[in-house]
N, CA and C of each residue as an Amber inpcrd file, in Angstrom:
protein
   513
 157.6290000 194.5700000  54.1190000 158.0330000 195.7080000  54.9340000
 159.3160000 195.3430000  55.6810000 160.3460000 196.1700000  55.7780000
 161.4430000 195.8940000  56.4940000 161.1600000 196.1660000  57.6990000
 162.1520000 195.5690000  58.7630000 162.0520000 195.2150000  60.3570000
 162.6840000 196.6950000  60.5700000 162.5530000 197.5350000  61.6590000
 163.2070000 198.6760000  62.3850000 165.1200000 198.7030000  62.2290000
 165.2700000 197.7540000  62.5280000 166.4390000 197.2210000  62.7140000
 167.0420000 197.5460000  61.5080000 165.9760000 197.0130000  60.3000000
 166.9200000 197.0390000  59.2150000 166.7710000 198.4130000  58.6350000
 166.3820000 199.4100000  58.4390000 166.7790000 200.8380000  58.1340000
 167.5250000 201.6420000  59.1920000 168.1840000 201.0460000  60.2580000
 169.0830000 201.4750000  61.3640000 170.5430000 201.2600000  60.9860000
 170.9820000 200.0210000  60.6090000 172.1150000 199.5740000  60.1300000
 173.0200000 200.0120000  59.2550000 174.4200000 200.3380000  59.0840000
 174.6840000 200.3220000  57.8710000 175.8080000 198.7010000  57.8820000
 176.2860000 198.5350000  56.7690000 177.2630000 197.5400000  56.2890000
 178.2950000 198.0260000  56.0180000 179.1260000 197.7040000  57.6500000
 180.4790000 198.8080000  57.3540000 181.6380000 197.7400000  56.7970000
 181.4140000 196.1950000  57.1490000 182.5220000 195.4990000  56.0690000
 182.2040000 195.0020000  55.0160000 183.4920000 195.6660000  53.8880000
 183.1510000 195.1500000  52.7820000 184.5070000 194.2800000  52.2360000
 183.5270000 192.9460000  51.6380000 184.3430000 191.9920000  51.4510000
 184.2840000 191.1830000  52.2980000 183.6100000 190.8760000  53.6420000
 183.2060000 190.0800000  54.9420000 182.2040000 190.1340000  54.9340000
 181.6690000 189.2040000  54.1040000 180.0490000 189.2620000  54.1820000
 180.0820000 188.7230000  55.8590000 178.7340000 189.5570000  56.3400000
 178.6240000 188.8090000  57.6840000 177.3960000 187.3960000  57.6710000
 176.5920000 187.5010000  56.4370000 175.4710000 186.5670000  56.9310000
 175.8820000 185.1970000  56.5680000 177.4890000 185.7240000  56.1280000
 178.1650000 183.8210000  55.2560000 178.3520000 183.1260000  56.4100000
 178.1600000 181.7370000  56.6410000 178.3660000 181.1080000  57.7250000
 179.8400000 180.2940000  57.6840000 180.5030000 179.7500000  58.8750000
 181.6840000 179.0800000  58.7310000 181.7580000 177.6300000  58.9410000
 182.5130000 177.1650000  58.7450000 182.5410000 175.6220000  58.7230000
 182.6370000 175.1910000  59.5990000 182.1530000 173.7850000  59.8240000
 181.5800000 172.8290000  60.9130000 182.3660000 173.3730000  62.3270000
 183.9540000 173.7400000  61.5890000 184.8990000 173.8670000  62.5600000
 185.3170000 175.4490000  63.3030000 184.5550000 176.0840000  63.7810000
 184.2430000 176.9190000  63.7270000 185.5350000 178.4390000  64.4230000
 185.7880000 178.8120000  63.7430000 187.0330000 179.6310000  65.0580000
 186.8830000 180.4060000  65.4450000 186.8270000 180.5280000  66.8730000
 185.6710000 181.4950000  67.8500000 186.5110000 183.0390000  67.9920000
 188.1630000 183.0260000  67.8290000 189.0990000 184.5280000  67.7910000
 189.7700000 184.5850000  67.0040000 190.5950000 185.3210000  66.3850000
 191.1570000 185.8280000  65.9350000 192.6300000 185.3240000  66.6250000
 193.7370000 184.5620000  66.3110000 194.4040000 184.1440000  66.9500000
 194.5380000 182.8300000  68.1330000 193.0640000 182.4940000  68.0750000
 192.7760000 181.8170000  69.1020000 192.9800000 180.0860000  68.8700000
 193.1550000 179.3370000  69.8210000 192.7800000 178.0200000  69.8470000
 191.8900000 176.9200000  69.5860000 191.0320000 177.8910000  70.3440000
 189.9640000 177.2240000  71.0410000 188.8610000 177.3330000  69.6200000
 188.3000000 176.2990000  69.1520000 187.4940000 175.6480000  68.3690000
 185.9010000 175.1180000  69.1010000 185.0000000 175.2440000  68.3600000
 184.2370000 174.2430000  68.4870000 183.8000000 173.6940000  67.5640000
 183.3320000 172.6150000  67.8840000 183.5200000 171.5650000  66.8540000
 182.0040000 171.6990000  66.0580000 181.1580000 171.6360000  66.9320000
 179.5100000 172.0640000  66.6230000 179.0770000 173.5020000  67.2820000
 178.1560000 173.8050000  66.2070000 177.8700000 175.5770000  66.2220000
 176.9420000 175.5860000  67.3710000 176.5720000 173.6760000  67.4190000
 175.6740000 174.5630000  68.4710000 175.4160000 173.8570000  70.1130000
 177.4600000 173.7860000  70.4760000 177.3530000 172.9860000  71.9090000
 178.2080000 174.1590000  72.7490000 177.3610000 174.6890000  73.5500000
 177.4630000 175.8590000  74.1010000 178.5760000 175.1990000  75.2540000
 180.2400000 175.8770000  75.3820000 181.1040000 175.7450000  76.1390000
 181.5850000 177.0760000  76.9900000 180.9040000 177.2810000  77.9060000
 180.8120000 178.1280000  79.4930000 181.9850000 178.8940000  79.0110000
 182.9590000 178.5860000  79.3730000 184.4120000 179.0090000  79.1800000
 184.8370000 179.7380000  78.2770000 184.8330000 179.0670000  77.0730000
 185.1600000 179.4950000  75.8630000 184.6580000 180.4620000  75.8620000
 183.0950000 180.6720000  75.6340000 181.6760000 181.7490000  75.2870000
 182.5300000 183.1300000  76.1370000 182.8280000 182.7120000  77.7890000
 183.2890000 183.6610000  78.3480000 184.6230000 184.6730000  78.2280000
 185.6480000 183.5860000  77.6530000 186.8340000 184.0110000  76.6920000
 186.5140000 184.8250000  75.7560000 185.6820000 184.4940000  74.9270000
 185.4930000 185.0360000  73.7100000 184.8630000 186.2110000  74.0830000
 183.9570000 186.4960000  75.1770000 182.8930000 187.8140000  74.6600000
 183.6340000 188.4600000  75.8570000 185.0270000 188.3200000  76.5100000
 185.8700000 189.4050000  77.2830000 186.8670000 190.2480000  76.0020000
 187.1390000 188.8090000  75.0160000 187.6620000 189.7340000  74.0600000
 187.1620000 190.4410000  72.7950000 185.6770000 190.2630000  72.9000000
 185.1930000 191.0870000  72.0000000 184.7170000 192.5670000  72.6550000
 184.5980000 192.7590000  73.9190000 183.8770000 193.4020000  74.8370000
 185.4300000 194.0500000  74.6520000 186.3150000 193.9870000  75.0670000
 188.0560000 194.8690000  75.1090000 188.3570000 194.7990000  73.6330000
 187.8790000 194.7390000  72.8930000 188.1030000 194.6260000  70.5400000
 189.6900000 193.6350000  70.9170000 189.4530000 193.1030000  71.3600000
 191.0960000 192.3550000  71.6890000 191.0470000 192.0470000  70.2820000
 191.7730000 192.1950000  69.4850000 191.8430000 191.0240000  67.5340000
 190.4470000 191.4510000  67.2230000 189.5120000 192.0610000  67.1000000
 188.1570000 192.5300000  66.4460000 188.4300000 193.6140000  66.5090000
 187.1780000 194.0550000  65.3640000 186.6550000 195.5360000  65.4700000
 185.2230000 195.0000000  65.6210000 184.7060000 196.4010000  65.8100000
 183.2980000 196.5980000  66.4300000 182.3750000 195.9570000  65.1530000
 182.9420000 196.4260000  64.2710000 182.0500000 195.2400000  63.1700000
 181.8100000 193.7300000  63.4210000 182.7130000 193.7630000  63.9350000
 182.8220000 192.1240000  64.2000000 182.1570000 191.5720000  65.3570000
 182.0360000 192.3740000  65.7220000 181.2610000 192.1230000  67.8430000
 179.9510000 191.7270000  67.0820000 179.3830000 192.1520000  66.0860000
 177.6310000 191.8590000  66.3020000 177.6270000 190.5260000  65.3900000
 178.5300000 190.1360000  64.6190000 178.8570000 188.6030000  64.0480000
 179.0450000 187.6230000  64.3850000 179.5970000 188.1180000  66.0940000
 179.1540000 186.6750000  67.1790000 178.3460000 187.0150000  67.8130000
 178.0980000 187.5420000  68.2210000 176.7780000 187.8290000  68.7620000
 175.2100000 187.5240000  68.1100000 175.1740000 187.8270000  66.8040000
 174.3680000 187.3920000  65.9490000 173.7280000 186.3230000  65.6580000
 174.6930000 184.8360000  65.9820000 174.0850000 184.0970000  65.3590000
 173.2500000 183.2540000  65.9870000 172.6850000 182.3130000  65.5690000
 171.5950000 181.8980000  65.6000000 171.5170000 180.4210000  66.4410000
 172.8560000 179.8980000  67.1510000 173.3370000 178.7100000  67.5350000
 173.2830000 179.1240000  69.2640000 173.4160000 177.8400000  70.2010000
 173.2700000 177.6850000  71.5560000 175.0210000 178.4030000  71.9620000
 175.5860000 178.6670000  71.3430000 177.6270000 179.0760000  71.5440000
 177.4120000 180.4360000  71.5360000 176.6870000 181.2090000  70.1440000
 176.5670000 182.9320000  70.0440000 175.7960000 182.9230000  70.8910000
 174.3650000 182.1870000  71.5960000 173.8420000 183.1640000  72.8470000
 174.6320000 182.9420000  73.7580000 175.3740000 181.7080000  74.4670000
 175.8710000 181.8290000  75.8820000 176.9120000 182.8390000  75.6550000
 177.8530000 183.3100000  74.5390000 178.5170000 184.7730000  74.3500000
 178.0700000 185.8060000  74.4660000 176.9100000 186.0820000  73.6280000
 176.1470000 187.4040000  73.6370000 175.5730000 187.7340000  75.5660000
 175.1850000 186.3500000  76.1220000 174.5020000 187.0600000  77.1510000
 176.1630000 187.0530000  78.0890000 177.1800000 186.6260000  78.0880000
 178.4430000 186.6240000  78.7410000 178.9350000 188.1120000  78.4450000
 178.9220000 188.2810000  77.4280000 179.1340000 189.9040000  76.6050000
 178.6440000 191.0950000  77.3930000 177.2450000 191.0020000  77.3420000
 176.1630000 191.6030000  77.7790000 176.0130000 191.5540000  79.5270000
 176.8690000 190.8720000  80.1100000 176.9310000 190.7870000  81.4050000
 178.4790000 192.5810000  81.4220000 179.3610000 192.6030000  80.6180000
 180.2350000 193.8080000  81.1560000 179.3210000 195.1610000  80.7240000
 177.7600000 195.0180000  81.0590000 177.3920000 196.3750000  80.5230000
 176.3080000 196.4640000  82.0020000 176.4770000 197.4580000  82.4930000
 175.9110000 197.5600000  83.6880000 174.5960000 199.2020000  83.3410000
 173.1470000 198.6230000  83.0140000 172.2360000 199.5310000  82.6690000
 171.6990000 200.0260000  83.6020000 172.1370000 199.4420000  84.6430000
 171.0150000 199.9350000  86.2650000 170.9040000 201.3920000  86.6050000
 169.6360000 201.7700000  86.6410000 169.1930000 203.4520000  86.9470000
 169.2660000 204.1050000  85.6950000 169.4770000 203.5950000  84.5750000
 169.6970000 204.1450000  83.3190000 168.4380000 204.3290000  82.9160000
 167.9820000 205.3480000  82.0960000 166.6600000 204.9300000  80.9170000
 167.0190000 204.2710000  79.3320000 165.8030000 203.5900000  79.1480000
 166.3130000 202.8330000  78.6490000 166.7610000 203.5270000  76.8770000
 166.7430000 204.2100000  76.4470000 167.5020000 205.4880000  75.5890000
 168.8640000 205.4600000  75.8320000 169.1800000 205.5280000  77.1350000
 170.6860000 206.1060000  77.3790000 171.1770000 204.5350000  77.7590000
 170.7910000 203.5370000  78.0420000 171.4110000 202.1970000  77.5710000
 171.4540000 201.6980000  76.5320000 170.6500000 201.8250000  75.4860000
 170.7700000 201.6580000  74.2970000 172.1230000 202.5640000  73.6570000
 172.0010000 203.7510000  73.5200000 173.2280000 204.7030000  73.0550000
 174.2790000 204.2290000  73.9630000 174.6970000 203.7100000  75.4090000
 175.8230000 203.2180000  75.7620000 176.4560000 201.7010000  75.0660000
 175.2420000 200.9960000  75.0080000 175.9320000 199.5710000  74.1780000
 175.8810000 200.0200000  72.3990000 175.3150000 200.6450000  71.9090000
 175.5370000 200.5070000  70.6690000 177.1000000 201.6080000  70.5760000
 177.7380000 202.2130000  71.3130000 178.7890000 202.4850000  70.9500000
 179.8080000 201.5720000  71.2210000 179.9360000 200.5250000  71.9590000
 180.7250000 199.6740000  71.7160000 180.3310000 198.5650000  70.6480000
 179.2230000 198.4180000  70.0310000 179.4610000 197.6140000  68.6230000
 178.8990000 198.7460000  67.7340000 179.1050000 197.7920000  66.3380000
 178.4420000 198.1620000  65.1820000 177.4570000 197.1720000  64.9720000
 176.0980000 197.8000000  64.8720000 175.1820000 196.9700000  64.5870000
 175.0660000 196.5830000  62.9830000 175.2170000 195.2700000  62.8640000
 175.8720000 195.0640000  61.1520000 175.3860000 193.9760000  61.3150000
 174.9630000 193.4090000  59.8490000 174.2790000 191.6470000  59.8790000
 173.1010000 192.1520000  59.1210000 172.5390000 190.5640000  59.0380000
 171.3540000 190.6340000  58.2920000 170.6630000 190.8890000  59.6560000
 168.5200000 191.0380000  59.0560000 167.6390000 192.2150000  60.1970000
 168.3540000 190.9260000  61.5910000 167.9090000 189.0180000  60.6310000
 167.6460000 188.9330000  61.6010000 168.6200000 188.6860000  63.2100000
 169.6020000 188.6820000  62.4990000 170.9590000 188.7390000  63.4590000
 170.8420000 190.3350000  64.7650000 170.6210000 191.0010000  64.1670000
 170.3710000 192.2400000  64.6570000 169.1920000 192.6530000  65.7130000
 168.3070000 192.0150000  65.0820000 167.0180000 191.5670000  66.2500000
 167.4570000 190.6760000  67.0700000 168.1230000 189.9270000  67.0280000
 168.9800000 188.7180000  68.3060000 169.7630000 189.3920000  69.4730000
 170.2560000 190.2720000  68.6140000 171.1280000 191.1970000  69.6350000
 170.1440000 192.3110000  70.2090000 169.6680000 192.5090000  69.5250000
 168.7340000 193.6530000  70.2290000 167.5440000 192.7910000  71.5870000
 167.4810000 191.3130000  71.1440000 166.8990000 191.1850000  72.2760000
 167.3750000 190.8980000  73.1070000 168.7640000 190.7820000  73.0820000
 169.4540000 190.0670000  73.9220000 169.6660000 191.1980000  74.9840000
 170.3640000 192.4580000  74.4080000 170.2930000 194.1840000  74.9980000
 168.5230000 194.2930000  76.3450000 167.6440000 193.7480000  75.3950000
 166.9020000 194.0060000  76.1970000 166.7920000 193.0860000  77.1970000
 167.1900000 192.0750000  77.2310000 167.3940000 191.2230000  78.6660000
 167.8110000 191.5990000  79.5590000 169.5450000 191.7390000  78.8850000
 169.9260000 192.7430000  80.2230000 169.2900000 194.0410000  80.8570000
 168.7240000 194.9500000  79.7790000 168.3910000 195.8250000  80.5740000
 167.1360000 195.6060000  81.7140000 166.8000000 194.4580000  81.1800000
 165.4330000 193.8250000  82.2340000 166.0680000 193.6890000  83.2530000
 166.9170000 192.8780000  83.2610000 167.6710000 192.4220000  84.7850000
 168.1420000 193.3100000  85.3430000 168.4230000 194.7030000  84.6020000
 169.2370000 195.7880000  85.5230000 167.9800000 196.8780000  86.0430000
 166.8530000 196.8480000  85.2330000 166.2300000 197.2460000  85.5970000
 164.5230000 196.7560000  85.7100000 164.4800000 195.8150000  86.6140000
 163.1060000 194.9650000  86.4780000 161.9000000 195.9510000  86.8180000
 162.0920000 197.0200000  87.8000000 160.9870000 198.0570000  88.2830000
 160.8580000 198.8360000  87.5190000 161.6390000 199.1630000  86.2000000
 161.1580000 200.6380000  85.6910000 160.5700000 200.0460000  84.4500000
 159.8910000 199.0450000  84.0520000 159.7330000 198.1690000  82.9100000
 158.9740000 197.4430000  83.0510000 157.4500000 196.9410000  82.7000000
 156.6470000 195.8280000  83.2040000 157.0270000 194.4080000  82.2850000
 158.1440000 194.2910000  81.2420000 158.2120000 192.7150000  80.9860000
 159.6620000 193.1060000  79.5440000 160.1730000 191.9800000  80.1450000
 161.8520000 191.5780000  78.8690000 161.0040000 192.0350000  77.1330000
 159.4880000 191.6850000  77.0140000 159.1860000 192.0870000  75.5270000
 159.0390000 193.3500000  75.8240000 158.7890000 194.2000000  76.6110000
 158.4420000 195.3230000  76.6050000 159.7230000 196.2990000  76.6040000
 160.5830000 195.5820000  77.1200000 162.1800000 196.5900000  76.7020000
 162.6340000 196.6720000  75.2940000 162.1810000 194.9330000  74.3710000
 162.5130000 194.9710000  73.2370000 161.5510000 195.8650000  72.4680000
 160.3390000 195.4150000  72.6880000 159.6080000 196.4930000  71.9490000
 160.0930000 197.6880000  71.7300000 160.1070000 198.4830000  72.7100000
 160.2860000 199.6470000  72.9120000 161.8780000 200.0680000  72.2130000
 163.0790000 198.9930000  72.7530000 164.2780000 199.2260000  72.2330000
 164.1990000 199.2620000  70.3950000 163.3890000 198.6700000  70.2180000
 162.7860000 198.5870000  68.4500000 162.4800000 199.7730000  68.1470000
 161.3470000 200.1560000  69.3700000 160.3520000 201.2400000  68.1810000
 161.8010000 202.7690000  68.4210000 162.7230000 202.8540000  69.4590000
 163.3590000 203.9290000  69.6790000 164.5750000 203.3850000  68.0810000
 164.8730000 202.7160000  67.7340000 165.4540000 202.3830000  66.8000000
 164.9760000 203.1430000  65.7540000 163.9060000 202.5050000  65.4430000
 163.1650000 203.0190000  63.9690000 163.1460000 204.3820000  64.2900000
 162.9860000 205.2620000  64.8560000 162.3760000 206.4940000  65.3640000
 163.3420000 207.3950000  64.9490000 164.5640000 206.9740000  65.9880000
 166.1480000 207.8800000  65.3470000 166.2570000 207.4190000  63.8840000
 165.8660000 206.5920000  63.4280000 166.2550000 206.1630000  61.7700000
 165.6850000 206.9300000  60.5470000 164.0650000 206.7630000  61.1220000
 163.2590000 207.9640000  61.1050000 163.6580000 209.3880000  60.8570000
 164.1740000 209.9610000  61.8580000 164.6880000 211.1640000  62.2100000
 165.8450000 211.8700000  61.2610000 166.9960000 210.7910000  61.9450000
 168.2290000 211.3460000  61.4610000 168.7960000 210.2000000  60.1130000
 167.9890000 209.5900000  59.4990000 168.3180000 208.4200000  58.6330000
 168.1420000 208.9760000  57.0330000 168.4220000 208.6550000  55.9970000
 168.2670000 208.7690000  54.6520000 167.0280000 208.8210000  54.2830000
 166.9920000 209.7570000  52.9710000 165.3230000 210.5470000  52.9220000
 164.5360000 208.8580000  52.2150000 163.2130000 208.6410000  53.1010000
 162.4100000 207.6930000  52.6460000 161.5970000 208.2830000  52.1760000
 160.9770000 207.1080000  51.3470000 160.1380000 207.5450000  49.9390000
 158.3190000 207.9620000  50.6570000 158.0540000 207.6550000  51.9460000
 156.8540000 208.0090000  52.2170000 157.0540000 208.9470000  53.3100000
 157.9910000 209.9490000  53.8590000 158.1570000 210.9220000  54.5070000
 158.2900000 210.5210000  56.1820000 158.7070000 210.9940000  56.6810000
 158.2260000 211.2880000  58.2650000 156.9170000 210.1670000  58.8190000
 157.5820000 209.7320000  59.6800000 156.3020000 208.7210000  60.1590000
 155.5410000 209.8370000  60.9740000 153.9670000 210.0880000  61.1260000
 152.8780000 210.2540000  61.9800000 152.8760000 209.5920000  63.3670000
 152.5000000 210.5870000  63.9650000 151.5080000 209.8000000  65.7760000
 150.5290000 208.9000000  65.4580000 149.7730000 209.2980000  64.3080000
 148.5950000 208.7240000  63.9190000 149.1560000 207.0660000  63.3130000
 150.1440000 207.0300000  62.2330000 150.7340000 206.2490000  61.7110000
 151.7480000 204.9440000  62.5050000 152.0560000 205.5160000  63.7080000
 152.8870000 204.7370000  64.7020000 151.9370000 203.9250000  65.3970000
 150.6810000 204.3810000  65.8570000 149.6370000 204.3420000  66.8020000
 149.2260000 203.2820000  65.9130000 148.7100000 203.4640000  64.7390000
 148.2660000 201.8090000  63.4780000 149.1720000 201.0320000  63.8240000
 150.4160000 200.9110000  63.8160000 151.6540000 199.8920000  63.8710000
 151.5340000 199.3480000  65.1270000
């Protein structure tokens, strides 16, 4: 069975695979200097460089925002949550924070890159909103099941129809 995530997505670059990984030596911009040497020695600075200029598409497109963000090393989270700090969800529901950050990226990648970011979304919205929410899984959850739902809805005809109350309620 595929993850929520993954009937949400489309694959808007072609010819950039995103799930190919890069070499030891890794280059964190587009124009940039700054290297790290290992994928996975998280540098404060850099992370913060990098996810001001993915957050402004400085040298990216929005395709590209969820490719660092995505991955799976201690460098893409201290970015993603540095990233995720210029999005301010407070008093929001959590619907209308979701539709505010997914218009500044494209959610693109394999599921499981996409679930990284999506939990990462729900962190912040925990921290912006700790009272309207009883726990960080319970934003992701929920940021999941509202995923599948619009995919559901407004997504390409699937072969077993319209999900059920009855059918969601099993899941």
């Amino acid at each position: 069975m595929y993850c929520a995530v993954e009937w949400t997505c489309l694959y808007l670059v072609k010819g950039n695979p995103l799930n190919s990984e890069m070499d030891s030596t890794e280059q964190l911009a587009l124009g940039s200097t700054d290297t790290l040497s290992s994928g996975h020695n998280a540098d404060l600075e850099a992370a913060k460089r990098l996810a001001k200029r993915l957050y402004n598409l400085d040298g990216f497109k929005k395709a590209d925002v969820a490719r660092h963000l995505g991955k799976n090393n201690d460098f893409s989270k201290t970015v993603a949550g540095e990233y995720l700090k210029f999005f301010e969800f407070t008093g929001m529901t959590l619907d209308q924070a979701l539709r505010s950050f997914l218009k500044e990226l494209a959610l693109v990648g394999e599921t499981q890159e996409r679930e990284r970011i999506l939990a990462h979304f729900s962190q912040r919205f925990y921290e912006c909103n700790p009272k309207t929410i009883p726990s960080e899984d319970g934003a992701h959850t929920l940021a999941c099941a509202l995923m599948l739902l619009n995919t559901d809805l407004h997504g390409h005809s699937w072969a077993l129809g319209r999900w059920t109350l009855i059918y969601l309620v099993k899941i």
